[in-house]
mmCIF file of C-alpha atoms in Angstrom:
data_model
loop_
_atom_site.group_PDB
_atom_site.id
_atom_site.type_symbol
_atom_site.label_atom_id
_atom_site.label_comp_id
_atom_site.label_asym_id
_atom_site.label_seq_id
_atom_site.Cartn_x
_atom_site.Cartn_y
_atom_site.Cartn_z
ATOM 1 C CA MET A 9 28.818 41.523 5.276
ATOM 2 C CA GLN A 10 27.686 37.932 5.503
ATOM 3 C CA THR A 11 26.071 36.199 2.625
ATOM 4 C CA ALA A 12 23.033 34.130 3.465
ATOM 5 C CA THR A 13 23.522 30.447 2.780
ATOM 6 C CA LEU A 14 20.813 28.949 0.644
ATOM 7 C CA THR A 15 19.736 25.468 1.622
ATOM 8 C CA ARG A 16 18.323 23.387 -1.160
ATOM 9 C CA LYS A 17 15.509 21.096 -0.194
ATOM 10 C CA ALA A 18 15.450 17.623 -1.624
ATOM 11 C CA PRO A 19 12.827 17.473 -4.358
ATOM 12 C CA ARG A 20 9.622 15.771 -3.310
ATOM 13 C CA PRO A 21 8.628 12.734 -5.359
ATOM 14 C CA ARG A 22 5.968 13.480 -7.920
ATOM 15 C CA ALA A 23 2.471 12.191 -7.250
ATOM 16 C CA ASP A 24 2.586 9.890 -10.276
ATOM 17 C CA ALA A 25 5.927 8.446 -9.102
ATOM 18 C CA LEU A 26 4.447 7.695 -5.682
ATOM 19 C CA ARG A 27 1.427 6.056 -7.297
ATOM 20 C CA ASN A 28 3.677 3.895 -9.451
ATOM 21 C CA ARG A 29 5.667 2.784 -6.425
ATOM 22 C CA GLU A 30 2.471 1.869 -4.562
ATOM 23 C CA ARG A 31 1.173 -0.065 -7.569
ATOM 24 C CA ILE A 32 4.422 -2.023 -7.732
ATOM 25 C CA VAL A 33 4.287 -2.900 -4.030
ATOM 26 C CA THR A 34 0.627 -3.928 -4.261
ATOM 27 C CA ALA A 35 1.244 -6.097 -7.318
ATOM 28 C CA ALA A 36 4.305 -7.685 -5.698
ATOM 29 C CA ARG A 37 2.378 -8.439 -2.509
ATOM 30 C CA GLU A 38 -0.384 -10.160 -4.468
ATOM 31 C CA MET A 39 1.998 -12.184 -6.637
ATOM 32 C CA PHE A 40 4.268 -13.182 -3.752
ATOM 33 C CA VAL A 41 1.217 -14.630 -1.989
ATOM 34 C CA GLU A 42 0.060 -16.423 -5.135
ATOM 35 C CA HIS A 43 3.393 -17.690 -6.495
ATOM 36 C CA GLY A 44 6.151 -17.079 -3.923
ATOM 37 C CA ALA A 45 8.983 -14.553 -3.808
ATOM 38 C CA ASP A 46 10.686 -15.922 -6.949
ATOM 39 C CA VAL A 47 8.041 -14.552 -9.299
ATOM 40 C CA PRO A 48 9.762 -12.711 -12.210
ATOM 41 C CA LEU A 49 9.987 -8.955 -11.742
ATOM 42 C CA ASP A 50 8.725 -8.359 -15.272
ATOM 43 C CA GLU A 51 5.511 -10.182 -14.313
ATOM 44 C CA ILE A 52 5.156 -7.858 -11.332
ATOM 45 C CA ALA A 53 5.709 -4.869 -13.616
ATOM 46 C CA ARG A 54 3.058 -6.172 -15.988
ATOM 47 C CA ARG A 55 0.466 -6.557 -13.221
ATOM 48 C CA ALA A 56 1.345 -3.131 -11.829
ATOM 49 C CA GLY A 57 0.914 -1.580 -15.278
ATOM 50 C CA VAL A 58 4.410 -0.093 -15.363
ATOM 51 C CA GLY A 59 7.604 -0.759 -17.315
ATOM 52 C CA ASN A 60 10.517 -2.858 -16.065
ATOM 53 C CA ALA A 61 12.654 0.282 -15.811
ATOM 54 C CA THR A 62 10.159 1.793 -13.365
ATOM 55 C CA VAL A 63 10.449 -1.253 -11.110
ATOM 56 C CA TYR A 64 14.254 -1.111 -11.069
ATOM 57 C CA ARG A 65 14.238 2.648 -10.600
ATOM 58 C CA ASN A 66 12.282 2.180 -7.371
ATOM 59 C CA PHE A 67 13.828 -1.115 -6.264
ATOM 60 C CA PRO A 68 17.410 -1.832 -7.411
ATOM 61 C CA ASP A 69 17.167 -5.547 -6.579
ATOM 62 C CA ARG A 70 14.705 -8.215 -5.490
ATOM 63 C CA ASP A 71 15.662 -7.967 -1.814
ATOM 64 C CA ALA A 72 14.768 -4.272 -1.785
ATOM 65 C CA LEU A 73 11.315 -5.040 -3.186
ATOM 66 C CA VAL A 74 10.764 -7.970 -0.812
ATOM 67 C CA ARG A 75 11.716 -5.776 2.159
ATOM 68 C CA GLU A 76 9.311 -3.056 1.028
ATOM 69 C CA VAL A 77 6.484 -5.572 0.669
ATOM 70 C CA VAL A 78 7.144 -7.055 4.120
ATOM 71 C CA CYS A 79 7.246 -3.585 5.716
ATOM 72 C CA SER A 80 4.071 -2.614 3.859
ATOM 73 C CA VAL A 81 2.129 -5.611 5.160
ATOM 74 C CA VAL A 82 3.449 -5.185 8.706
ATOM 75 C CA ASP A 83 2.527 -1.485 8.632
ATOM 76 C CA ARG A 84 -0.978 -2.241 7.345
ATOM 77 C CA THR A 85 -1.394 -4.816 10.111
ATOM 78 C CA ALA A 86 -0.232 -2.228 12.663
ATOM 79 C CA GLU A 87 -2.825 0.199 11.318
ATOM 80 C CA ALA A 88 -5.481 -2.460 11.914
ATOM 81 C CA ALA A 89 -4.204 -2.743 15.495
ATOM 82 C CA GLU A 90 -4.438 1.028 15.937
ATOM 83 C CA GLN A 91 -8.007 1.004 14.674
ATOM 84 C CA SER A 92 -8.877 -1.731 17.163
ATOM 85 C CA LEU A 93 -7.325 0.270 20.010
ATOM 86 C CA ALA A 94 -9.240 3.392 18.975
ATOM 87 C CA GLU A 95 -12.559 1.596 19.344
ATOM 88 C CA THR A 96 -14.109 1.947 22.765
ATOM 89 C CA GLY A 97 -16.217 -0.838 24.187
ATOM 90 C CA ASP A 98 -15.562 -4.520 24.638
ATOM 91 C CA ALA A 99 -11.795 -5.095 24.881
ATOM 92 C CA PHE A 100 -11.899 -8.710 23.725
ATOM 93 C CA ALA A 101 -14.030 -7.776 20.721
ATOM 94 C CA ALA A 102 -11.282 -5.326 19.717
ATOM 95 C CA LEU A 103 -8.744 -8.151 19.963
ATOM 96 C CA GLU A 104 -10.953 -10.337 17.778
ATOM 97 C CA ARG A 105 -11.268 -7.626 15.139
ATOM 98 C CA PHE A 106 -7.502 -7.220 15.029
ATOM 99 C CA VAL A 107 -6.821 -10.957 14.637
ATOM 100 C CA HIS A 108 -9.241 -11.281 11.737
ATOM 101 C CA ALA A 109 -7.843 -8.121 10.098
ATOM 102 C CA ALA A 110 -4.276 -9.454 10.438
ATOM 103 C CA ALA A 111 -5.333 -12.634 8.658
ATOM 104 C CA ASP A 112 -6.872 -10.605 5.837
ATOM 105 C CA GLU A 113 -3.542 -8.809 5.349
ATOM 106 C CA ARG A 114 -1.916 -12.232 4.807
ATOM 107 C CA ILE A 115 0.986 -11.264 7.042
ATOM 108 C CA SER A 116 1.819 -14.941 7.449
ATOM 109 C CA ALA A 117 2.294 -15.495 3.714
ATOM 110 C CA LEU A 118 5.421 -13.356 3.889
ATOM 111 C CA CYS A 119 7.289 -15.716 6.212
ATOM 112 C CA PRO A 120 8.723 -17.891 3.399
ATOM 113 C CA MET A 121 9.922 -14.718 1.656
ATOM 114 C CA VAL A 122 12.496 -14.045 4.348
ATOM 115 C CA SER A 123 15.403 -15.845 2.679
ATOM 116 C CA SER A 124 19.009 -16.124 3.784
ATOM 117 C CA THR A 125 19.872 -12.989 1.800
ATOM 118 C CA PHE A 126 17.138 -10.920 3.391
ATOM 119 C CA ASP A 127 18.353 -8.309 5.901
ATOM 120 C CA GLN A 128 16.175 -9.108 8.902
ATOM 121 C CA ASN A 129 17.801 -6.305 10.908
ATOM 122 C CA HIS A 130 17.160 -3.544 8.388
ATOM 123 C CA PRO A 131 16.098 -0.368 10.289
ATOM 124 C CA ASP A 132 12.846 -0.038 8.338
ATOM 125 C CA LEU A 133 11.827 -3.608 9.125
ATOM 126 C CA GLU A 134 12.873 -3.276 12.772
ATOM 127 C CA ALA A 135 10.795 -0.116 13.196
ATOM 128 C CA SER A 136 7.711 -1.659 11.563
ATOM 129 C CA ARG A 137 8.007 -4.862 13.576
ATOM 130 C CA GLU A 138 8.505 -3.102 16.914
ATOM 131 C CA ARG A 139 5.514 -0.843 16.287
ATOM 132 C CA LEU A 140 3.282 -3.840 15.558
ATOM 133 C CA GLU A 141 4.493 -5.775 18.593
ATOM 134 C CA GLN A 142 3.866 -2.836 20.914
ATOM 135 C CA LEU A 143 0.365 -2.311 19.563
ATOM 136 C CA VAL A 144 -0.541 -5.995 19.897
ATOM 137 C CA GLU A 145 0.808 -5.972 23.455
ATOM 138 C CA GLU A 146 -1.432 -3.007 24.207
ATOM 139 C CA ILE A 147 -4.508 -4.681 22.723
ATOM 140 C CA MET A 148 -3.866 -7.867 24.688
ATOM 141 C CA GLY A 149 -3.091 -5.915 27.849
ATOM 142 C CA ARG A 150 -6.398 -4.113 27.657
ATOM 143 C CA ALA A 151 -8.330 -7.387 27.240
ATOM 144 C CA ARG A 152 -6.289 -8.989 30.023
ATOM 145 C CA GLY A 153 -6.941 -6.002 32.303
ATOM 146 C CA ALA A 154 -10.669 -6.364 31.679
ATOM 147 C CA GLY A 155 -10.481 -9.983 32.841
ATOM 148 C CA GLN A 156 -11.434 -11.263 29.371
ATOM 149 C CA LEU A 157 -8.102 -12.700 28.192
ATOM 150 C CA ARG A 158 -6.460 -15.657 29.897
ATOM 151 C CA PRO A 159 -3.221 -14.557 31.596
ATOM 152 C CA ASP A 160 -0.964 -17.354 30.311
ATOM 153 C CA VAL A 161 -0.671 -16.238 26.659
ATOM 154 C CA GLY A 162 1.708 -13.669 25.190
ATOM 155 C CA VAL A 163 2.126 -11.610 22.035
ATOM 156 C CA GLY A 164 4.329 -14.297 20.509
ATOM 157 C CA ASP A 165 1.644 -16.936 21.062
ATOM 158 C CA LEU A 166 -0.971 -14.808 19.324
ATOM 159 C CA LEU A 167 1.120 -13.837 16.311
ATOM 160 C CA ILE A 168 2.520 -17.297 15.636
ATOM 161 C CA VAL A 169 -0.922 -18.931 15.772
ATOM 162 C CA VAL A 170 -2.353 -16.305 13.413
ATOM 163 C CA SER A 171 0.544 -17.101 11.077
ATOM 164 C CA GLN A 172 -0.010 -20.841 11.273
ATOM 165 C CA LEU A 173 -3.755 -20.670 10.742
ATOM 166 C CA SER A 174 -3.793 -18.134 7.928
ATOM 167 C CA ARG A 175 -0.667 -18.926 5.894
ATOM 168 C CA PRO A 176 -1.559 -19.840 2.310
ATOM 169 C CA PRO A 177 0.993 -22.065 0.560
ATOM 170 C CA ALA A 178 2.406 -19.918 -2.247
ATOM 171 C CA GLY A 179 2.254 -21.424 -5.697
ATOM 172 C CA THR A 180 -0.784 -23.577 -4.956
ATOM 173 C CA ASP A 181 -4.511 -23.012 -5.116
ATOM 174 C CA CYS A 182 -4.177 -21.249 -1.777
ATOM 175 C CA LEU A 183 -7.280 -19.095 -2.080
ATOM 176 C CA SER A 184 -9.568 -22.146 -1.994
ATOM 177 C CA SER A 185 -9.004 -22.479 1.756
ATOM 178 C CA ASP A 186 -9.826 -18.856 2.536
ATOM 179 C CA ARG A 187 -13.338 -19.718 3.661
ATOM 180 C CA PHE A 188 -11.914 -21.718 6.566
ATOM 181 C CA VAL A 189 -9.427 -19.124 7.861
ATOM 182 C CA HIS A 190 -11.787 -16.967 9.899
ATOM 183 C CA ARG A 191 -13.698 -19.997 11.152
ATOM 184 C CA HIS A 192 -10.513 -21.528 12.566
ATOM 185 C CA LEU A 193 -9.292 -18.205 13.934
ATOM 186 C CA GLN A 194 -12.551 -17.794 15.836
ATOM 187 C CA LEU A 195 -12.107 -21.247 17.381
ATOM 188 C CA PHE A 196 -8.636 -20.125 18.506
ATOM 189 C CA LEU A 197 -9.965 -16.833 19.877
ATOM 190 C CA ASP A 198 -12.604 -18.635 21.918
ATOM 191 C CA GLY A 199 -9.765 -20.580 23.515
ATOM 192 C CA LEU A 200 -8.133 -17.312 24.622
ATOM 193 C CA ARG A 201 -11.097 -16.187 26.692
ATOM 194 C CA ALA A 202 -10.901 -16.052 30.466
ATOM 195 C CA PRO A 203 -11.580 -17.951 32.573
ATOM 196 C CA ALA A 204 -9.575 -20.709 30.945
ATOM 197 C CA ARG A 205 -10.879 -24.260 31.052
ATOM 198 C CA SER A 206 -7.384 -25.751 31.341
ATOM 199 C CA ALA A 207 -3.778 -24.808 32.036
ATOM 200 C CA LEU A 208 -1.456 -24.486 29.059
ATOM 201 C CA PRO A 209 1.713 -26.599 29.095
ATOM 202 C CA GLY A 210 5.010 -24.729 28.965
ATOM 203 C CA ALA A 211 5.398 -20.964 29.006
ATOM 204 C CA ALA A 212 4.050 -18.159 26.832
ATOM 205 C CA MET A 213 6.150 -17.384 23.759
ATOM 206 C CA THR A 214 8.064 -14.135 24.128
ATOM 207 C CA ILE A 215 8.792 -11.625 21.376
ATOM 208 C CA GLU A 216 12.461 -12.653 21.420
ATOM 209 C CA GLU A 217 11.542 -16.313 20.923
ATOM 210 C CA LEU A 218 9.153 -15.372 18.137
ATOM 211 C CA ARG A 219 11.918 -13.543 16.277
ATOM 212 C CA ARG A 220 14.322 -16.459 16.658
ATOM 213 C CA SER A 221 11.733 -18.851 15.274
#
């Protein structure tokens, strides 16, 4: 007679534990933008309304928290891309909505956080980054297929310009320039419309080149 083997399921995190983790990530994202990635963890805990032990219980070191914040922002930006793709109608208008939403997520402010100790090939980061790149490619492909997007720009071109135009310098009065971000992004977007008034020098930036940069 065989005895049935009981398989224990891993306990699911409690709702309050999940809320604490989300509060920590949100507070860290805000403070990294305002002050840079070297902000003390106890300051992050204070803004999140949790104890230091709760921060370390969720994130054993600073790199783990930085990685979670980067993945969180990339995932939120990907969700904005999905929402743009779900909207039927003008394809270029969907591209515009995505670009402005990406700027609001401050994805570019995270670039200085990727230090020499940061694992850029971590599976979580790779998965988030690949998902975003594929979605942006789809948005641009739809606008290009509709004859609205000039054919000589690539995903890398779009993402790097969004980063350059919307990156706030951490540790300064970065929010004072917010009122110019969407104005300058719209000027850039108008330059992406087809037909193009001029030929771009060089070649479109590829995803591989974007990652190396």
